[in-house]
mmCIF file of C-alpha atoms in Angstrom:
data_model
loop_
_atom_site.group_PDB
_atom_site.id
_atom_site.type_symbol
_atom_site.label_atom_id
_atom_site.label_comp_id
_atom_site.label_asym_id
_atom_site.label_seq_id
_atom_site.Cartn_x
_atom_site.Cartn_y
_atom_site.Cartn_z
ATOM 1 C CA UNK A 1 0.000 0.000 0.000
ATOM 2 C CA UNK A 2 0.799 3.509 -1.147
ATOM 3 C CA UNK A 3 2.648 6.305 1.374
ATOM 4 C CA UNK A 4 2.145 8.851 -1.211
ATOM 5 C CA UNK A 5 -1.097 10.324 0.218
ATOM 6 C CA UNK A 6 0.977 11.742 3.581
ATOM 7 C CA UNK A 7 3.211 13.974 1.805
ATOM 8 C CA UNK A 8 0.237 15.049 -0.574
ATOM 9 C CA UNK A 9 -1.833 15.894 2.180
ATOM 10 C CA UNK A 10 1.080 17.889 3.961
ATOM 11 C CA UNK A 11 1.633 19.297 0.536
ATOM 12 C CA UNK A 12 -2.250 20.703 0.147
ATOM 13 C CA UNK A 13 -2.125 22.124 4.046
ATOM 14 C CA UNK A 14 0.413 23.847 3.639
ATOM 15 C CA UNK A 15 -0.828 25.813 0.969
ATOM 16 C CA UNK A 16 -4.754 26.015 1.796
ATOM 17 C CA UNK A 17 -4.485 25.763 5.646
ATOM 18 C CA UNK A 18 -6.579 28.744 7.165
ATOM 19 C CA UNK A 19 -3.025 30.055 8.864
ATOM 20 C CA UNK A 20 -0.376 32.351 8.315
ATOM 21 C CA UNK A 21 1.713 31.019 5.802
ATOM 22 C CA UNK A 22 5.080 30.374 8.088
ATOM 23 C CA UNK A 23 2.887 28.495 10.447
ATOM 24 C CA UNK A 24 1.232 26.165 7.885
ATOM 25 C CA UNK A 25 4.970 25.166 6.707
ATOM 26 C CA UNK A 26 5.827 24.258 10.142
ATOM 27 C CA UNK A 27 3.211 22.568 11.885
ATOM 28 C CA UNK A 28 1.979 20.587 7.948
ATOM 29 C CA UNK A 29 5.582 20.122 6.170
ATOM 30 C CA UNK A 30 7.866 20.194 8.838
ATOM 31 C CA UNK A 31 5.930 17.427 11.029
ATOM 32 C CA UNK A 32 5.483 15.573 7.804
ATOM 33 C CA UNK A 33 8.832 15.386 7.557
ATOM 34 C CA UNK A 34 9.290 14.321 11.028
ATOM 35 C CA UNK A 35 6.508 11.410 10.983
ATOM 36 C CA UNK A 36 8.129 10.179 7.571
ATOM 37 C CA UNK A 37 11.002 9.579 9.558
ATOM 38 C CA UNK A 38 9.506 7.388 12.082
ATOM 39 C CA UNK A 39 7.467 5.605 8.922
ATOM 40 C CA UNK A 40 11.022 4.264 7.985
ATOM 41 C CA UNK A 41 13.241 4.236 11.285
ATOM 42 C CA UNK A 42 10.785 2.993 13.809
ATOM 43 C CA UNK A 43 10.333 -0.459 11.579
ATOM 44 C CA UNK A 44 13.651 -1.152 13.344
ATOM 45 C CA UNK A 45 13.913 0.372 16.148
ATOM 46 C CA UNK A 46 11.829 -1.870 18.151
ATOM 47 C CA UNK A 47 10.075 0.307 20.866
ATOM 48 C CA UNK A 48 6.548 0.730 20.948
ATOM 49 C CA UNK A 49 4.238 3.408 22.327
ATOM 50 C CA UNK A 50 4.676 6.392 24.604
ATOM 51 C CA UNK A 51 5.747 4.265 27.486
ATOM 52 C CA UNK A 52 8.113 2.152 25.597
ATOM 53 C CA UNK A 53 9.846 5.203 23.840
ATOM 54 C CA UNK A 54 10.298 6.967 27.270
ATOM 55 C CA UNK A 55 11.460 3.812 29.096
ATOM 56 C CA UNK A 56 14.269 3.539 25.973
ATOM 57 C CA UNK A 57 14.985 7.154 25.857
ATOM 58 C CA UNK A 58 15.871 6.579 30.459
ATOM 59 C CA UNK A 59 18.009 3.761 29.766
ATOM 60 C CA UNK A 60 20.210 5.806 26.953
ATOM 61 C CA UNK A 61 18.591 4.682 23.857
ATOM 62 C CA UNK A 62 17.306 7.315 21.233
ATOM 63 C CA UNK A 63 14.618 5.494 19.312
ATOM 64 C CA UNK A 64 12.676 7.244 16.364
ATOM 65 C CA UNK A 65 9.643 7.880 18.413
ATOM 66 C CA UNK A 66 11.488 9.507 21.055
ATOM 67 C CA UNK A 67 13.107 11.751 17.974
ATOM 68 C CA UNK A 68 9.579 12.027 16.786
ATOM 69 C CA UNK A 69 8.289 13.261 19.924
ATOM 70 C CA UNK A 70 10.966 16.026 20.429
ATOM 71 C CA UNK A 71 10.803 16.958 16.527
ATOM 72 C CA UNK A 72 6.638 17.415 17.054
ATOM 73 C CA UNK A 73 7.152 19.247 20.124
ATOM 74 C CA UNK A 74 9.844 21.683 18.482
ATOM 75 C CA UNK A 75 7.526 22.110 15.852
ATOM 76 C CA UNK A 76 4.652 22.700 17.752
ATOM 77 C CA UNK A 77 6.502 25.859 19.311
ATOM 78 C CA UNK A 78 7.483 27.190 16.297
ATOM 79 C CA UNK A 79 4.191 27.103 15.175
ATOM 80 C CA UNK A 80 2.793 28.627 17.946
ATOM 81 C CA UNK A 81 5.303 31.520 17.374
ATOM 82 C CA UNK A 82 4.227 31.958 14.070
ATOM 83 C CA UNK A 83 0.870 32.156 14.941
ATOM 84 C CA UNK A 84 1.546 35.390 16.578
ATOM 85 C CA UNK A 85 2.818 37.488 19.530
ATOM 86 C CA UNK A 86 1.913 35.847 22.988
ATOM 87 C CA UNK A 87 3.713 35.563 26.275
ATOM 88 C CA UNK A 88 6.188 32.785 26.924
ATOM 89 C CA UNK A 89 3.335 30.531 29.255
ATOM 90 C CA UNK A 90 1.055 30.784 25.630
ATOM 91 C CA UNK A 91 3.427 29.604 23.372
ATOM 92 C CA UNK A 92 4.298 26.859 25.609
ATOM 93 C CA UNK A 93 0.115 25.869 25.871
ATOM 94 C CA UNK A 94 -0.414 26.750 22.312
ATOM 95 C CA UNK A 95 2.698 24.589 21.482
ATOM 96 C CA UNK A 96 1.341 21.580 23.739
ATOM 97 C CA UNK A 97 -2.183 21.736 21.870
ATOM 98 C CA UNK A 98 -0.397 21.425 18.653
ATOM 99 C CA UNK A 99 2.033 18.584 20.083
ATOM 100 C CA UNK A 100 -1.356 17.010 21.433
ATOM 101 C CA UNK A 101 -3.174 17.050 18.543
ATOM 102 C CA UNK A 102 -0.392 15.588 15.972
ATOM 103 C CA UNK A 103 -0.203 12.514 18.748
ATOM 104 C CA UNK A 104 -3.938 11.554 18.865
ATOM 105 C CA UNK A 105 -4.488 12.063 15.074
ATOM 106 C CA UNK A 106 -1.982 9.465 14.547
ATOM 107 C CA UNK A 107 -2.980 7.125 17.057
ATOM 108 C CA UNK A 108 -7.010 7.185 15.680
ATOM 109 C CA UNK A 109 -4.812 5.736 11.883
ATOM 110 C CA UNK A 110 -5.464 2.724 12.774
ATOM 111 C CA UNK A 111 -8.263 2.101 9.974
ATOM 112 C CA UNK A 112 -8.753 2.923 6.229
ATOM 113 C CA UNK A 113 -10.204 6.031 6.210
ATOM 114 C CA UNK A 114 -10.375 6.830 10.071
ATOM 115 C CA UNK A 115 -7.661 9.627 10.203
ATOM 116 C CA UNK A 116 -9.183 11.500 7.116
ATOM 117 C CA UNK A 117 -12.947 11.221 8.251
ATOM 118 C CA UNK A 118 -12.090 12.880 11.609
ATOM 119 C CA UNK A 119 -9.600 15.454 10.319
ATOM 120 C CA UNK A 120 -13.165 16.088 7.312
ATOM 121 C CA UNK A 121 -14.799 16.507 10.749
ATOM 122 C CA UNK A 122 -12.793 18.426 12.442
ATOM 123 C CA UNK A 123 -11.600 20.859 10.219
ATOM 124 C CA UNK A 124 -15.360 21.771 9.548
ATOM 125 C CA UNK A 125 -15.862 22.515 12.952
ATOM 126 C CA UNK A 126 -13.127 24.785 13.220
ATOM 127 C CA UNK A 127 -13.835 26.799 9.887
ATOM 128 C CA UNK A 128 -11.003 25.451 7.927
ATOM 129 C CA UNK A 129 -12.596 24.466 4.634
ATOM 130 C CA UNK A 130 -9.311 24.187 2.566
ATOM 131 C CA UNK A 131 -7.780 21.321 5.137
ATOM 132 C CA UNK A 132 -11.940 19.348 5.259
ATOM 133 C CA UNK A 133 -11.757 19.495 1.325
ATOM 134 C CA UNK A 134 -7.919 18.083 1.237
ATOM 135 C CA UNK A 135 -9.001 15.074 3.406
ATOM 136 C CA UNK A 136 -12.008 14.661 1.758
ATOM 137 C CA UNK A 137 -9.974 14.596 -1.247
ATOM 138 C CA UNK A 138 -7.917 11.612 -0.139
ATOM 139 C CA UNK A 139 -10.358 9.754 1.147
ATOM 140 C CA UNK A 140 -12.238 7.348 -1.344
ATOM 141 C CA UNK A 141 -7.941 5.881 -1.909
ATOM 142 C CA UNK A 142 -7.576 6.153 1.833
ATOM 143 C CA UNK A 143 -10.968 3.348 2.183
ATOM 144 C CA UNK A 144 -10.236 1.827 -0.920
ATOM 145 C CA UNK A 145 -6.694 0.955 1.031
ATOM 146 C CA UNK A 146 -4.637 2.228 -2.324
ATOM 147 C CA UNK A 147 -3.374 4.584 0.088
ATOM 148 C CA UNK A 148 -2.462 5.376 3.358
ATOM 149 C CA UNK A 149 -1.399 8.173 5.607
ATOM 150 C CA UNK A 150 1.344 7.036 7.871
ATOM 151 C CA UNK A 151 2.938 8.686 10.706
ATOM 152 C CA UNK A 152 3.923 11.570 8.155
ATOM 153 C CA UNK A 153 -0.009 12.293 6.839
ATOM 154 C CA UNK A 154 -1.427 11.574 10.633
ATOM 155 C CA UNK A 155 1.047 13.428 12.468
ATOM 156 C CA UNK A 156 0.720 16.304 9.898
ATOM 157 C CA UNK A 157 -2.980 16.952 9.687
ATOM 158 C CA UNK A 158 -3.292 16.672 13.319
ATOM 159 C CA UNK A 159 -0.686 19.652 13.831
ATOM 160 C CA UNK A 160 -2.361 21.450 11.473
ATOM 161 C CA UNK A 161 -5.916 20.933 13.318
ATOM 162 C CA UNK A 162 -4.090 21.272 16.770
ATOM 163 C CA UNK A 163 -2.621 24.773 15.064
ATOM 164 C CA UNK A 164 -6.311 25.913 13.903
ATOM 165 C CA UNK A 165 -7.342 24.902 17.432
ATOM 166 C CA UNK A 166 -4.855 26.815 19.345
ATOM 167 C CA UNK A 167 -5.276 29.937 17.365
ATOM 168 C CA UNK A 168 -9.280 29.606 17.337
ATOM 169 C CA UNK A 169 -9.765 28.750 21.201
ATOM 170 C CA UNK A 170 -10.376 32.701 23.254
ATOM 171 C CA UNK A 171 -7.911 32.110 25.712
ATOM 172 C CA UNK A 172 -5.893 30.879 27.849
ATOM 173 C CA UNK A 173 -8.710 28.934 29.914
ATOM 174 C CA UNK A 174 -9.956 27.289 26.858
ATOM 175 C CA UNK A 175 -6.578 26.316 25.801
ATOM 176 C CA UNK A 176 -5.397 24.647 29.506
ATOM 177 C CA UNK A 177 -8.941 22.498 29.092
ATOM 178 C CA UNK A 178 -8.251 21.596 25.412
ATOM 179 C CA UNK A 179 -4.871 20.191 26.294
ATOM 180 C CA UNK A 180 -5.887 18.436 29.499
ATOM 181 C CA UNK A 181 -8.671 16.753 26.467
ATOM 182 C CA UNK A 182 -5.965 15.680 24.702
ATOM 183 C CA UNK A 183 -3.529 14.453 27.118
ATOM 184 C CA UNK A 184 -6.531 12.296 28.814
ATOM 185 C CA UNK A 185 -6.976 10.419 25.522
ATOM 186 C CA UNK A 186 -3.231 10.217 24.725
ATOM 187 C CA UNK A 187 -2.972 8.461 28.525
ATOM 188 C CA UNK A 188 -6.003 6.528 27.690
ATOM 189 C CA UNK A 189 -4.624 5.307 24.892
ATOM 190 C CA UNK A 190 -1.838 3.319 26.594
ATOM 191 C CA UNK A 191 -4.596 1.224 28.647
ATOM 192 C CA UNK A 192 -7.444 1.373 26.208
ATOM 193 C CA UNK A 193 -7.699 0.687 22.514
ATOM 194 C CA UNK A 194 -9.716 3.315 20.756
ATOM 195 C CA UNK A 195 -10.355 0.428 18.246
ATOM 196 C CA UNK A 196 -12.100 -1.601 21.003
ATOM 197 C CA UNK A 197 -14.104 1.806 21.943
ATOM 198 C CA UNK A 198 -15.855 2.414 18.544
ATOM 199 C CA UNK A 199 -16.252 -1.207 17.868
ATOM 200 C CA UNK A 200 -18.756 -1.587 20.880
ATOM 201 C CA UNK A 201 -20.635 1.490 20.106
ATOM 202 C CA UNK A 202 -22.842 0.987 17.252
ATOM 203 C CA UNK A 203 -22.915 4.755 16.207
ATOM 204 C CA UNK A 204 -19.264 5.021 16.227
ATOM 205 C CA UNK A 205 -18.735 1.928 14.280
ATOM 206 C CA UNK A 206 -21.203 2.575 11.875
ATOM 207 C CA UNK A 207 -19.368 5.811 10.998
ATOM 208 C CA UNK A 208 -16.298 4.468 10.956
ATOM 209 C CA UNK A 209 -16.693 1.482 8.361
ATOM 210 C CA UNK A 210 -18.728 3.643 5.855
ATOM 211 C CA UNK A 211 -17.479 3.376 2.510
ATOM 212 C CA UNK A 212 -14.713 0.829 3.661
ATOM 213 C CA UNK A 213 -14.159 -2.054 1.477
ATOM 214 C CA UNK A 214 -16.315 -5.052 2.699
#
């Protein structure tokens, strides 16, 4: 199956993302970048999830995920510079959301089509028309498993959201409770498997095999 659609998609944000321009570069290309790096390295590197990264990272051992983390994180501050002049504590929170959002994204690509229907979803609900229409784009090859995201297309258009979100949320109130959101799934996520969740609710699993290939 196909990588190609990850870069494409990073490729469309970056130039239709409702953002300044500098920040659509960062949080779309420059995290693309960084997830297409642990689509190739982290086949080898043998660590898996946030636990196991960290727990390599204590005992001396730089694994791709751990790079991945830091890179996303970087990123995410950047972006939140670029999205305009706020005190050191709001890039920090603005940076987290960003970080947050890039994490969850990828772990919800777990299914054809998943990634793409929430980001359609999502994007709609924050106003950004340009990044629903690019995943909408992508998404009959996404189901029709031609194609597929990876860690670069995931981690991307959840940076991107997480960068929409951060600039769209009224302050910093709203942002503390979107990150604590985002963290509680991203913990969650180490016990429970969101696979597991949607499967046992009808609604939810309704949604998320339509249009998948039988």
């Amino acid at each position: 199956m196909s990588l190609v659609s990850g870069p494409a998609l990073a490729i469309a944000m970056t130039a239709v993302a409702a953002l300044p321009r500098s920040a659509a570069v960062v949080s779309a290309a420059g995290v693309a970048a960084i997830g297409r790096y642990d689509d190739t390295a982290g086949r080898v590197d043998g660590a898996k999830g946030f636990r196991g990264h960290l727990g390599a990272l204590r005992s001396g051992r730089l694994t791709s995920g751990s790079v991945k983390v830091l890179g996303i994180g970087a990123a995410g501050l950047l972006t939140a510079i670029r999205l305009g002049p706020r005190r050191p504590g709001d890039v920090l929170l603005g940076g987290a959301v960003v970080a947050g959002c890039a994490n969850l994204v990828n772990l919800l690509d777990l299914r054809p089509g998943r990634a793409l229907k929430v980001g359609t979803a999502a994007a709609l609900a924050l106003g950004d028309l340009g990044v629903a229409g690019s995943c909408a784009a992508l998404l009959p090859a996404d189901l029709g498993e031609r194609t597929m995201l990876g860690d670069a297309g995931a981690n991307a258009l959840g940076a991107v959201l997480g960068s929409r979100l951060a600039a769209v949320l009224p302050g910093r109130r709203a942002r503390l409770a979107a990150l604590g959101v985002l963290a509680g799934l991203s913990m969650a996520s180490e016990r429970v498997s969101f696979t597991a969740v949607i499967e046992g609710s009808p609604p939810l699993r309704w949604l998320d095999q339509l249009g998948r290939r039988p």
